[in-house]
Amino acid sequence: MEKNVVETIRSLIAILNIPVTKTSIINEVNENPNNENLFGISEVLSKWNITNAAYHLSPAELDNDFCPFIAYISKGIKEYEFVVVKTIDDKEVTICNENYKNKVIERGEFNKLYNNTALVVEPEENAGEINYKANRQKEIAESLKVPLFILGAVLLLSGFFIQNRAFSWYNCLLLLLKSGGLTTAVLLLVQSIQSDNPYVKTLCFKGKHADCDEILTSRAAKLVSWLSWSEIGGFYFGGTFLLLLFSYTTPGVPETLAVLSAACLPYIVYSLSYQAFIAKKWCVLCTTVQAVLLAEFFANLSNFSNPLNHLTTVGFYRITISMLMPVLAWIVVKPLFKRSGELNAARKTLAKFKHNDELFKKVLSEQPSYNQPNQDFSIVLGNPASKNIVTIVSNPYCGPCSTAHKALDEWLAVSDDLQVRVVLTNTPQSSEAARHLVALNNTGDAELVKQALHDWYKQSKKDYPSWAKKYPADLDSVACDNVLRKQNEWCESVDVRFTPLVILNGHQLPESYVIEDLKYLI
């Protein structure tokens, strides 16, 4: 269901042409405690200023004026999924999600599937993700890591072949097949441990006739309880790749590779037969492996002969070492992959646990309580009338305070029911910057103060002279002295011992929570 929610939101965002990255969608869905229902989707969309509302609408009430909207439809007995309805008229409906890409179905068929629930959206003018350009650049850079790694590997391997005078079109064909098989085998190994990996999910999709999870979790996917065919495939492609790369000119190695490729033929028949006649569903990665194995067999036909007639002691040693290395590497790497998968699952569980509203209220009520600072000596951001009051005690030169203010900036940008009160600690180091911020606040220009705070805390290395030049202020006023005195008195009254100190509606934020968590709880 989680993938369905992510892809449904992605489809909606794409149709509306709203700037939001795929990474942000995945992160927001993963962190939302209601990520499998319409309420969770509504919360996620609201983060990006996409106004929305859920309605109980009968099929007869639906028309194209609502489009695009999210509908809840049946996909089987007691099974449902979300889809984006892109267009709808009396005859046809166009729907989108991870299984349907602009699929057109008859209106009558849609009416039977439709569950009378629709989420209607109306994006605001500023709809979209904060810092979209920077986040998109990071996403593109992240997506290029694997292709660039593969390109670099190909260039290095080509150089190796040329240098060792082993370069030929035949060797290139074998290397290409081995590389493809090894890449697919690695993806299968990743899927076997982290079935929710987004990259593998993209390649190994689930559909009417395709379901990688069903194939790879079946009993047929394992030779014995502790050894899967995916692992055997990884050992085979890893070992033979090393042989081809470093020992192909060694007597007996080409013949050994040919014999090993022939030994894989029964497995091809076994795997394809199971998928076609027993499971009646296909695994994209599995069938890719079968295709590579079959192509390898035909590519190696010219090398078929008894390898023992050519094998030397050196050749036997190299074959043994090459085939054992992937096995030994997997013994070391597998536990690390498992821990990583368990950690990701634990993070999701923790997020749902932390974002439980009732639990949070109970934990918050048990925290130390404080008298909230008055508005007259606080720097007030957001909605001054909001009853959701976040007080943050900051030091202008505190690193963690910069992180906290960044989170508050992002939250304020998407919420109109939040009041933030900033109190500054006045130490010898911070007195000049604190006084300047207070002086700016005394001008009554809320937007100016908000921007000045943002620009101050976003500096990795605080440069007061340059910042002060951009935001000139009267630092000698009596009003500044009065505000700073009241802030100091309040800090002493509540015994501020560290910064940032975050207080929500009069209670200190629990240690296990951070400001980013509050957006799911208020």
PDB file of N, CA and C in Angstrom, residues 118-213:
ATOM      1  N   ALA A 118     -13.606  10.264  -2.562  1.00  0.00           N
ATOM      2  CA  ALA A 118     -12.719  11.022  -3.450  1.00  0.00           C
ATOM      3  C   ALA A 118     -12.028  12.139  -2.674  1.00  0.00           C
ATOM      4  N   LEU A 119     -10.749  12.353  -2.991  1.00  0.00           N
ATOM      5  CA  LEU A 119      -9.989  13.462  -2.419  1.00  0.00           C
ATOM      6  C   LEU A 119      -9.807  14.501  -3.514  1.00  0.00           C
ATOM      7  N   VAL A 120     -10.496  15.623  -3.375  1.00  0.00           N
ATOM      8  CA  VAL A 120     -10.476  16.683  -4.381  1.00  0.00           C
ATOM      9  C   VAL A 120      -9.420  17.719  -3.988  1.00  0.00           C
ATOM     10  N   VAL A 121      -8.645  18.185  -4.947  1.00  0.00           N
ATOM     11  CA  VAL A 121      -7.528  19.094  -4.651  1.00  0.00           C
ATOM     12  C   VAL A 121      -7.676  20.411  -5.392  1.00  0.00           C
ATOM     13  N   GLU A 122      -7.084  21.439  -4.794  1.00  0.00           N
ATOM     14  CA  GLU A 122      -7.049  22.770  -5.402  1.00  0.00           C
ATOM     15  C   GLU A 122      -5.738  23.427  -4.971  1.00  0.00           C
ATOM     16  N   PRO A 123      -4.689  23.327  -5.800  1.00  0.00           N
ATOM     17  CA  PRO A 123      -3.378  23.863  -5.406  1.00  0.00           C
ATOM     18  C   PRO A 123      -3.412  25.388  -5.248  1.00  0.00           C
ATOM     19  N   GLU A 124      -2.686  25.879  -4.244  1.00  0.00           N
ATOM     20  CA  GLU A 124      -2.532  27.319  -4.075  1.00  0.00           C
ATOM     21  C   GLU A 124      -1.465  27.828  -5.041  1.00  0.00           C
ATOM     22  N   GLU A 125      -1.365  29.148  -5.164  1.00  0.00           N
ATOM     23  CA  GLU A 125      -0.411  29.729  -6.109  1.00  0.00           C
ATOM     24  C   GLU A 125       1.024  29.368  -5.760  1.00  0.00           C
ATOM     25  N   ASN A 126       1.314  29.244  -4.457  1.00  0.00           N
ATOM     26  CA  ASN A 126       2.680  28.930  -4.019  1.00  0.00           C
ATOM     27  C   ASN A 126       2.864  27.450  -3.731  1.00  0.00           C
ATOM     28  N   ALA A 127       2.011  26.616  -4.331  1.00  0.00           N
ATOM     29  CA  ALA A 127       2.113  25.172  -4.098  1.00  0.00           C
ATOM     30  C   ALA A 127       3.454  24.649  -4.584  1.00  0.00           C
ATOM     31  N   GLY A 128       4.024  23.767  -3.810  1.00  0.00           N
ATOM     32  CA  GLY A 128       5.307  23.181  -4.199  1.00  0.00           C
ATOM     33  C   GLY A 128       6.214  22.985  -3.008  1.00  0.00           C
ATOM     34  N   GLU A 129       7.341  22.414  -3.276  1.00  0.00           N
ATOM     35  CA  GLU A 129       8.325  22.081  -2.246  1.00  0.00           C
ATOM     36  C   GLU A 129       9.288  23.242  -2.021  1.00  0.00           C
ATOM     37  N   ILE A 130       9.559  23.539  -0.761  1.00  0.00           N
ATOM     38  CA  ILE A 130      10.552  24.561  -0.441  1.00  0.00           C
ATOM     39  C   ILE A 130      11.926  24.054  -0.880  1.00  0.00           C
ATOM     40  N   ASN A 131      12.719  24.943  -1.452  1.00  0.00           N
ATOM     41  CA  ASN A 131      14.066  24.583  -1.929  1.00  0.00           C
ATOM     42  C   ASN A 131      14.008  23.483  -2.987  1.00  0.00           C
ATOM     43  N   TYR A 132      12.991  23.563  -3.864  1.00  0.00           N
ATOM     44  CA  TYR A 132      12.823  22.509  -4.869  1.00  0.00           C
ATOM     45  C   TYR A 132      14.047  22.376  -5.766  1.00  0.00           C
ATOM     46  N   LYS A 133      14.576  23.496  -6.252  1.00  0.00           N
ATOM     47  CA  LYS A 133      15.695  23.433  -7.192  1.00  0.00           C
ATOM     48  C   LYS A 133      16.900  22.728  -6.575  1.00  0.00           C
ATOM     49  N   ALA A 134      17.233  23.113  -5.337  1.00  0.00           N
ATOM     50  CA  ALA A 134      18.379  22.492  -4.667  1.00  0.00           C
ATOM     51  C   ALA A 134      18.124  21.004  -4.418  1.00  0.00           C
ATOM     52  N   ASN A 135      16.905  20.670  -3.987  1.00  0.00           N
ATOM     53  CA  ASN A 135      16.576  19.267  -3.722  1.00  0.00           C
ATOM     54  C   ASN A 135      16.555  18.444  -5.002  1.00  0.00           C
ATOM     55  N   ARG A 136      16.098  19.070  -6.092  1.00  0.00           N
ATOM     56  CA  ARG A 136      16.072  18.367  -7.380  1.00  0.00           C
ATOM     57  C   ARG A 136      17.484  18.098  -7.873  1.00  0.00           C
ATOM     58  N   GLN A 137      18.368  19.081  -7.686  1.00  0.00           N
ATOM     59  CA  GLN A 137      19.768  18.887  -8.077  1.00  0.00           C
ATOM     60  C   GLN A 137      20.404  17.744  -7.289  1.00  0.00           C
ATOM     61  N   LYS A 138      20.105  17.677  -5.984  1.00  0.00           N
ATOM     62  CA  LYS A 138      20.622  16.577  -5.166  1.00  0.00           C
ATOM     63  C   LYS A 138      20.076  15.242  -5.645  1.00  0.00           C
ATOM     64  N   GLU A 139      18.798  15.228  -5.999  1.00  0.00           N
ATOM     65  CA  GLU A 139      18.160  13.995  -6.460  1.00  0.00           C
ATOM     66  C   GLU A 139      18.780  13.521  -7.768  1.00  0.00           C
ATOM     67  N   ILE A 140      19.025  14.467  -8.682  1.00  0.00           N
ATOM     68  CA  ILE A 140      19.650  14.108  -9.956  1.00  0.00           C
ATOM     69  C   ILE A 140      21.056  13.574  -9.720  1.00  0.00           C
ATOM     70  N   ALA A 141      21.812  14.271  -8.852  1.00  0.00           N
ATOM     71  CA  ALA A 141      23.177  13.823  -8.540  1.00  0.00           C
ATOM     72  C   ALA A 141      23.163  12.424  -7.939  1.00  0.00           C
ATOM     73  N   GLU A 142      22.181  12.159  -7.082  1.00  0.00           N
ATOM     74  CA  GLU A 142      22.080  10.837  -6.456  1.00  0.00           C
ATOM     75  C   GLU A 142      21.746   9.779  -7.497  1.00  0.00           C
ATOM     76  N   SER A 143      20.861  10.125  -8.433  1.00  0.00           N
ATOM     77  CA  SER A 143      20.456   9.149  -9.457  1.00  0.00           C
ATOM     78  C   SER A 143      21.573   8.844 -10.442  1.00  0.00           C
ATOM     79  N   LEU A 144      22.546   9.762 -10.553  1.00  0.00           N
ATOM     80  CA  LEU A 144      23.649   9.563 -11.504  1.00  0.00           C
ATOM     81  C   LEU A 144      24.784   8.732 -10.910  1.00  0.00           C
ATOM     82  N   LYS A 145      24.739   8.456  -9.619  1.00  0.00           N
ATOM     83  CA  LYS A 145      25.840   7.728  -8.984  1.00  0.00           C
ATOM     84  C   LYS A 145      26.048   6.354  -9.609  1.00  0.00           C
ATOM     85  N   VAL A 146      24.960   5.616  -9.744  1.00  0.00           N
ATOM     86  CA  VAL A 146      25.081   4.255 -10.285  1.00  0.00           C
ATOM     87  C   VAL A 146      25.501   4.274 -11.751  1.00  0.00           C
ATOM     88  N   PRO A 147      24.830   5.064 -12.627  1.00  0.00           N
ATOM     89  CA  PRO A 147      25.287   5.108 -14.030  1.00  0.00           C
ATOM     90  C   PRO A 147      26.743   5.538 -14.176  1.00  0.00           C
ATOM     91  N   LEU A 148      27.162   6.537 -13.406  1.00  0.00           N
ATOM     92  CA  LEU A 148      28.551   6.994 -13.492  1.00  0.00           C
ATOM     93  C   LEU A 148      29.515   5.920 -12.993  1.00  0.00           C
ATOM     94  N   PHE A 149      29.093   5.195 -11.957  1.00  0.00           N
ATOM     95  CA  PHE A 149      29.929   4.091 -11.453  1.00  0.00           C
ATOM     96  C   PHE A 149      30.083   3.019 -12.527  1.00  0.00           C
ATOM     97  N   ILE A 150      28.965   2.686 -13.176  1.00  0.00           N
ATOM     98  CA  ILE A 150      29.011   1.660 -14.223  1.00  0.00           C
ATOM     99  C   ILE A 150      29.879   2.129 -15.393  1.00  0.00           C
ATOM    100  N   LEU A 151      29.702   3.409 -15.792  1.00  0.00           N
ATOM    101  CA  LEU A 151      30.507   3.957 -16.874  1.00  0.00           C
ATOM    102  C   LEU A 151      31.987   3.923 -16.522  1.00  0.00           C
ATOM    103  N   GLY A 152      32.313   4.317 -15.292  1.00  0.00           N
ATOM    104  CA  GLY A 152      33.704   4.280 -14.852  1.00  0.00           C
ATOM    105  C   GLY A 152      34.257   2.870 -14.859  1.00  0.00           C
ATOM    106  N   ALA A 153      33.421   1.918 -14.403  1.00  0.00           N
ATOM    107  CA  ALA A 153      33.857   0.529 -14.381  1.00  0.00           C
ATOM    108  C   ALA A 153      34.112   0.005 -15.789  1.00  0.00           C
ATOM    109  N   VAL A 154      33.212   0.363 -16.726  1.00  0.00           N
ATOM    110  CA  VAL A 154      33.386  -0.072 -18.111  1.00  0.00           C
ATOM    111  C   VAL A 154      34.675   0.490 -18.714  1.00  0.00           C
ATOM    112  N   LEU A 155      34.941   1.759 -18.454  1.00  0.00           N
ATOM    113  CA  LEU A 155      36.159   2.383 -18.977  1.00  0.00           C
ATOM    114  C   LEU A 155      37.407   1.728 -18.392  1.00  0.00           C
ATOM    115  N   LEU A 156      37.369   1.439 -17.085  1.00  0.00           N
ATOM    116  CA  LEU A 156      38.519   0.796 -16.450  1.00  0.00           C
ATOM    117  C   LEU A 156      38.737  -0.607 -17.002  1.00  0.00           C
ATOM    118  N   LEU A 157      37.626  -1.335 -17.172  1.00  0.00           N
ATOM    119  CA  LEU A 157      37.748  -2.703 -17.679  1.00  0.00           C
ATOM    120  C   LEU A 157      38.220  -2.716 -19.118  1.00  0.00           C
ATOM    121  N   SER A 158      37.722  -1.767 -19.915  1.00  0.00           N
ATOM    122  CA  SER A 158      38.175  -1.673 -21.308  1.00  0.00           C
ATOM    123  C   SER A 158      39.671  -1.396 -21.355  1.00  0.00           C
ATOM    124  N   GLY A 159      40.109  -0.483 -20.490  1.00  0.00           N
ATOM    125  CA  GLY A 159      41.538  -0.191 -20.422  1.00  0.00           C
ATOM    126  C   GLY A 159      42.345  -1.400 -20.015  1.00  0.00           C
ATOM    127  N   PHE A 160      41.792  -2.182 -19.083  1.00  0.00           N
ATOM    128  CA  PHE A 160      42.492  -3.386 -18.631  1.00  0.00           C
ATOM    129  C   PHE A 160      42.656  -4.388 -19.779  1.00  0.00           C
ATOM    130  N   PHE A 161      41.574  -4.594 -20.551  1.00  0.00           N
ATOM    131  CA  PHE A 161      41.641  -5.537 -21.667  1.00  0.00           C
ATOM    132  C   PHE A 161      42.647  -5.083 -22.717  1.00  0.00           C
ATOM    133  N   ILE A 162      42.583  -3.789 -23.043  1.00  0.00           N
ATOM    134  CA  ILE A 162      43.488  -3.265 -24.060  1.00  0.00           C
ATOM    135  C   ILE A 162      44.935  -3.392 -23.611  1.00  0.00           C
ATOM    136  N   GLN A 163      45.181  -3.069 -22.359  1.00  0.00           N
ATOM    137  CA  GLN A 163      46.547  -3.135 -21.833  1.00  0.00           C
ATOM    138  C   GLN A 163      47.088  -4.552 -21.854  1.00  0.00           C
ATOM    139  N   ASN A 164      46.202  -5.520 -21.593  1.00  0.00           N
ATOM    140  CA  ASN A 164      46.651  -6.909 -21.553  1.00  0.00           C
ATOM    141  C   ASN A 164      46.460  -7.623 -22.888  1.00  0.00           C
ATOM    142  N   ARG A 165      46.148  -6.858 -23.928  1.00  0.00           N
ATOM    143  CA  ARG A 165      46.000  -7.405 -25.276  1.00  0.00           C
ATOM    144  C   ARG A 165      44.956  -8.526 -25.355  1.00  0.00           C
ATOM    145  N   ALA A 166      43.968  -8.407 -24.465  1.00  0.00           N
ATOM    146  CA  ALA A 166      42.897  -9.401 -24.481  1.00  0.00           C
ATOM    147  C   ALA A 166      41.621  -8.833 -25.091  1.00  0.00           C
ATOM    148  N   PHE A 167      41.751  -7.639 -25.665  1.00  0.00           N
ATOM    149  CA  PHE A 167      40.571  -6.955 -26.196  1.00  0.00           C
ATOM    150  C   PHE A 167      40.132  -7.596 -27.507  1.00  0.00           C
ATOM    151  N   SER A 168      38.851  -7.925 -27.573  1.00  0.00           N
ATOM    152  CA  SER A 168      38.243  -8.404 -28.810  1.00  0.00           C
ATOM    153  C   SER A 168      36.743  -8.221 -28.678  1.00  0.00           C
ATOM    154  N   TRP A 169      36.061  -8.215 -29.818  1.00  0.00           N
ATOM    155  CA  TRP A 169      34.616  -8.051 -29.758  1.00  0.00           C
ATOM    156  C   TRP A 169      33.965  -9.235 -29.032  1.00  0.00           C
ATOM    157  N   TYR A 170      34.546 -10.397 -29.160  1.00  0.00           N
ATOM    158  CA  TYR A 170      34.001 -11.576 -28.470  1.00  0.00           C
ATOM    159  C   TYR A 170      34.121 -11.397 -26.953  1.00  0.00           C
ATOM    160  N   ASN A 171      35.303 -10.949 -26.498  1.00  0.00           N
ATOM    161  CA  ASN A 171      35.489 -10.720 -25.065  1.00  0.00           C
ATOM    162  C   ASN A 171      34.559  -9.622 -24.554  1.00  0.00           C
ATOM    163  N   CYS A 172      34.342  -8.605 -25.392  1.00  0.00           N
ATOM    164  CA  CYS A 172      33.434  -7.517 -25.001  1.00  0.00           C
ATOM    165  C   CYS A 172      32.014  -8.051 -24.824  1.00  0.00           C
ATOM    166  N   LEU A 173      31.604  -8.964 -25.718  1.00  0.00           N
ATOM    167  CA  LEU A 173      30.273  -9.549 -25.604  1.00  0.00           C
ATOM    168  C   LEU A 173      30.145 -10.332 -24.302  1.00  0.00           C
ATOM    169  N   LEU A 174      31.155 -11.162 -24.004  1.00  0.00           N
ATOM    170  CA  LEU A 174      31.133 -11.935 -22.760  1.00  0.00           C
ATOM    171  C   LEU A 174      31.116 -11.010 -21.543  1.00  0.00           C
ATOM    172  N   LEU A 175      31.926  -9.953 -21.599  1.00  0.00           N
ATOM    173  CA  LEU A 175      31.988  -9.013 -20.477  1.00  0.00           C
ATOM    174  C   LEU A 175      30.654  -8.308 -20.285  1.00  0.00           C
ATOM    175  N   LEU A 176      29.999  -7.940 -21.389  1.00  0.00           N
ATOM    176  CA  LEU A 176      28.705  -7.271 -21.307  1.00  0.00           C
ATOM    177  C   LEU A 176      27.658  -8.186 -20.684  1.00  0.00           C
ATOM    178  N   LEU A 177      27.657  -9.451 -21.089  1.00  0.00           N
ATOM    179  CA  LEU A 177      26.702 -10.407 -20.525  1.00  0.00           C
ATOM    180  C   LEU A 177      26.963 -10.632 -19.046  1.00  0.00           C
ATOM    181  N   LYS A 178      28.233 -10.808 -18.696  1.00  0.00           N
ATOM    182  CA  LYS A 178      28.576 -11.019 -17.287  1.00  0.00           C
ATOM    183  C   LYS A 178      28.211  -9.804 -16.438  1.00  0.00           C
ATOM    184  N   SER A 179      28.474  -8.610 -16.972  1.00  0.00           N
ATOM    185  CA  SER A 179      28.160  -7.383 -16.231  1.00  0.00           C
ATOM    186  C   SER A 179      26.656  -7.251 -16.013  1.00  0.00           C
ATOM    187  N   GLY A 180      25.884  -7.555 -17.076  1.00  0.00           N
ATOM    188  CA  GLY A 180      24.432  -7.502 -16.946  1.00  0.00           C
ATOM    189  C   GLY A 180      23.908  -8.518 -15.962  1.00  0.00           C
ATOM    190  N   GLY A 181      24.446  -9.737 -16.040  1.00  0.00           N
ATOM    191  CA  GLY A 181      24.027 -10.781 -15.105  1.00  0.00           C
ATOM    192  C   GLY A 181      24.398 -10.451 -13.673  1.00  0.00           C
ATOM    193  N   LEU A 182      25.605  -9.925 -13.474  1.00  0.00           N
ATOM    194  CA  LEU A 182      26.053  -9.581 -12.126  1.00  0.00           C
ATOM    195  C   LEU A 182      25.209  -8.451 -11.546  1.00  0.00           C
ATOM    196  N   THR A 183      24.905  -7.441 -12.358  1.00  0.00           N
ATOM    197  CA  THR A 183      24.076  -6.325 -11.896  1.00  0.00           C
ATOM    198  C   THR A 183      22.694  -6.807 -11.482  1.00  0.00           C
ATOM    199  N   THR A 184      22.098  -7.662 -12.302  1.00  0.00           N
ATOM    200  CA  THR A 184      20.769  -8.196 -11.989  1.00  0.00           C
ATOM    201  C   THR A 184      20.812  -9.059 -10.735  1.00  0.00           C
ATOM    202  N   ALA A 185      21.871  -9.861 -10.605  1.00  0.00           N
ATOM    203  CA  ALA A 185      22.010 -10.712  -9.420  1.00  0.00           C
ATOM    204  C   ALA A 185      22.131  -9.884  -8.157  1.00  0.00           C
ATOM    205  N   VAL A 186      22.867  -8.786  -8.232  1.00  0.00           N
ATOM    206  CA  VAL A 186      23.010  -7.894  -7.061  1.00  0.00           C
ATOM    207  C   VAL A 186      21.657  -7.298  -6.689  1.00  0.00           C
ATOM    208  N   LEU A 187      20.878  -6.888  -7.694  1.00  0.00           N
ATOM    209  CA  LEU A 187      19.552  -6.343  -7.416  1.00  0.00           C
ATOM    210  C   LEU A 187      18.649  -7.380  -6.759  1.00  0.00           C
ATOM    211  N   LEU A 188      18.760  -8.627  -7.190  1.00  0.00           N
ATOM    212  CA  LEU A 188      17.980  -9.699  -6.573  1.00  0.00           C
ATOM    213  C   LEU A 188      18.396  -9.925  -5.124  1.00  0.00           C
ATOM    214  N   LEU A 189      19.690  -9.831  -4.871  1.00  0.00           N
ATOM    215  CA  LEU A 189      20.173  -9.987  -3.493  1.00  0.00           C
ATOM    216  C   LEU A 189      19.678  -8.846  -2.609  1.00  0.00           C
ATOM    217  N   VAL A 190      19.692  -7.649  -3.160  1.00  0.00           N
ATOM    218  CA  VAL A 190      19.183  -6.492  -2.403  1.00  0.00           C
ATOM    219  C   VAL A 190      17.698  -6.682  -2.114  1.00  0.00           C
ATOM    220  N   GLN A 191      16.951  -7.147  -3.124  1.00  0.00           N
ATOM    221  CA  GLN A 191      15.516  -7.345  -2.943  1.00  0.00           C
ATOM    222  C   GLN A 191      15.224  -8.414  -1.894  1.00  0.00           C
ATOM    223  N   SER A 192      16.073  -9.429  -1.827  1.00  0.00           N
ATOM    224  CA  SER A 192      15.842 -10.517  -0.875  1.00  0.00           C
ATOM    225  C   SER A 192      15.982 -10.059   0.572  1.00  0.00           C
ATOM    226  N   ILE A 193      16.728  -8.962   0.786  1.00  0.00           N
ATOM    227  CA  ILE A 193      16.949  -8.462   2.139  1.00  0.00           C
ATOM    228  C   ILE A 193      16.163  -7.184   2.402  1.00  0.00           C
ATOM    229  N   GLN A 194      16.084  -6.314   1.386  1.00  0.00           N
ATOM    230  CA  GLN A 194      15.351  -5.055   1.537  1.00  0.00           C
ATOM    231  C   GLN A 194      14.279  -4.998   0.458  1.00  0.00           C
ATOM    232  N   SER A 195      13.183  -5.696   0.694  1.00  0.00           N
ATOM    233  CA  SER A 195      12.139  -5.811  -0.330  1.00  0.00           C
ATOM    234  C   SER A 195      11.461  -4.481  -0.627  1.00  0.00           C
ATOM    235  N   ASP A 196      11.622  -3.495   0.280  1.00  0.00           N
ATOM    236  CA  ASP A 196      11.006  -2.191   0.051  1.00  0.00           C
ATOM    237  C   ASP A 196      11.978  -1.190  -0.564  1.00  0.00           C
ATOM    238  N   ASN A 197      13.147  -1.675  -1.022  1.00  0.00           N
ATOM    239  CA  ASN A 197      14.112  -0.778  -1.637  1.00  0.00           C
ATOM    240  C   ASN A 197      13.486  -0.083  -2.843  1.00  0.00           C
ATOM    241  N   PRO A 198      13.468   1.284  -2.871  1.00  0.00           N
ATOM    242  CA  PRO A 198      12.755   1.990  -3.945  1.00  0.00           C
ATOM    243  C   PRO A 198      13.330   1.738  -5.332  1.00  0.00           C
ATOM    244  N   TYR A 199      14.648   1.538  -5.439  1.00  0.00           N
ATOM    245  CA  TYR A 199      15.266   1.311  -6.748  1.00  0.00           C
ATOM    246  C   TYR A 199      14.848  -0.047  -7.311  1.00  0.00           C
ATOM    247  N   VAL A 200      14.850  -1.072  -6.447  1.00  0.00           N
ATOM    248  CA  VAL A 200      14.452  -2.402  -6.890  1.00  0.00           C
ATOM    249  C   VAL A 200      12.963  -2.417  -7.219  1.00  0.00           C
ATOM    250  N   LYS A 201      12.170  -1.714  -6.413  1.00  0.00           N
ATOM    251  CA  LYS A 201      10.725  -1.670  -6.660  1.00  0.00           C
ATOM    252  C   LYS A 201      10.402  -1.062  -8.021  1.00  0.00           C
ATOM    253  N   THR A 202      11.200  -0.077  -8.405  1.00  0.00           N
ATOM    254  CA  THR A 202      10.978   0.570  -9.698  1.00  0.00           C
ATOM    255  C   THR A 202      11.153  -0.421 -10.839  1.00  0.00           C
ATOM    256  N   LEU A 203      12.169  -1.292 -10.718  1.00  0.00           N
ATOM    257  CA  LEU A 203      12.459  -2.269 -11.767  1.00  0.00           C
ATOM    258  C   LEU A 203      11.565  -3.495 -11.659  1.00  0.00           C
ATOM    259  N   CYS A 204      11.324  -3.923 -10.440  1.00  0.00           N
ATOM    260  CA  CYS A 204      10.583  -5.166 -10.212  1.00  0.00           C
ATOM    261  C   CYS A 204       9.171  -4.828  -9.748  1.00  0.00           C
ATOM    262  N   PHE A 205       8.344  -4.427 -10.684  1.00  0.00           N
ATOM    263  CA  PHE A 205       7.022  -3.934 -10.338  1.00  0.00           C
ATOM    264  C   PHE A 205       6.030  -5.077 -10.127  1.00  0.00           C
ATOM    265  N   LYS A 206       4.877  -4.699  -9.597  1.00  0.00           N
ATOM    266  CA  LYS A 206       3.805  -5.657  -9.359  1.00  0.00           C
ATOM    267  C   LYS A 206       2.639  -5.324 -10.255  1.00  0.00           C
ATOM    268  N   GLY A 207       2.149  -6.329 -10.976  1.00  0.00           N
ATOM    269  CA  GLY A 207       1.031  -6.112 -11.886  1.00  0.00           C
ATOM    270  C   GLY A 207       0.178  -7.355 -11.990  1.00  0.00           C
ATOM    271  N   LYS A 208      -0.690  -7.364 -12.980  1.00  0.00           N
ATOM    272  CA  LYS A 208      -1.615  -8.482 -13.140  1.00  0.00           C
ATOM    273  C   LYS A 208      -0.873  -9.785 -13.392  1.00  0.00           C
ATOM    274  N   HIS A 209       0.198  -9.723 -14.203  1.00  0.00           N
ATOM    275  CA  HIS A 209       0.944 -10.929 -14.544  1.00  0.00           C
ATOM    276  C   HIS A 209       2.386 -10.878 -14.033  1.00  0.00           C
ATOM    277  N   ALA A 210       2.682  -9.929 -13.178  1.00  0.00           N
ATOM    278  CA  ALA A 210       4.055  -9.777 -12.670  1.00  0.00           C
ATOM    279  C   ALA A 210       4.021  -9.506 -11.174  1.00  0.00           C
ATOM    280  N   ASP A 211       4.847 -10.233 -10.432  1.00  0.00           N
ATOM    281  CA  ASP A 211       4.935 -10.018  -8.985  1.00  0.00           C
ATOM    282  C   ASP A 211       6.240 -10.611  -8.483  1.00  0.00           C
ATOM    283  N   CYS A 212       7.265  -9.774  -8.415  1.00  0.00           N
ATOM    284  CA  CYS A 212       8.583 -10.248  -7.977  1.00  0.00           C
ATOM    285  C   CYS A 212       8.537 -10.784  -6.546  1.00  0.00           C
ATOM    286  N   ASP A 213       7.813 -10.077  -5.672  1.00  0.00           N
ATOM    287  CA  ASP A 213       7.771 -10.485  -4.266  1.00  0.00           C
ATOM    288  C   ASP A 213       7.212 -11.898  -4.120  1.00  0.00           C
TER     289      ASP A 213
END
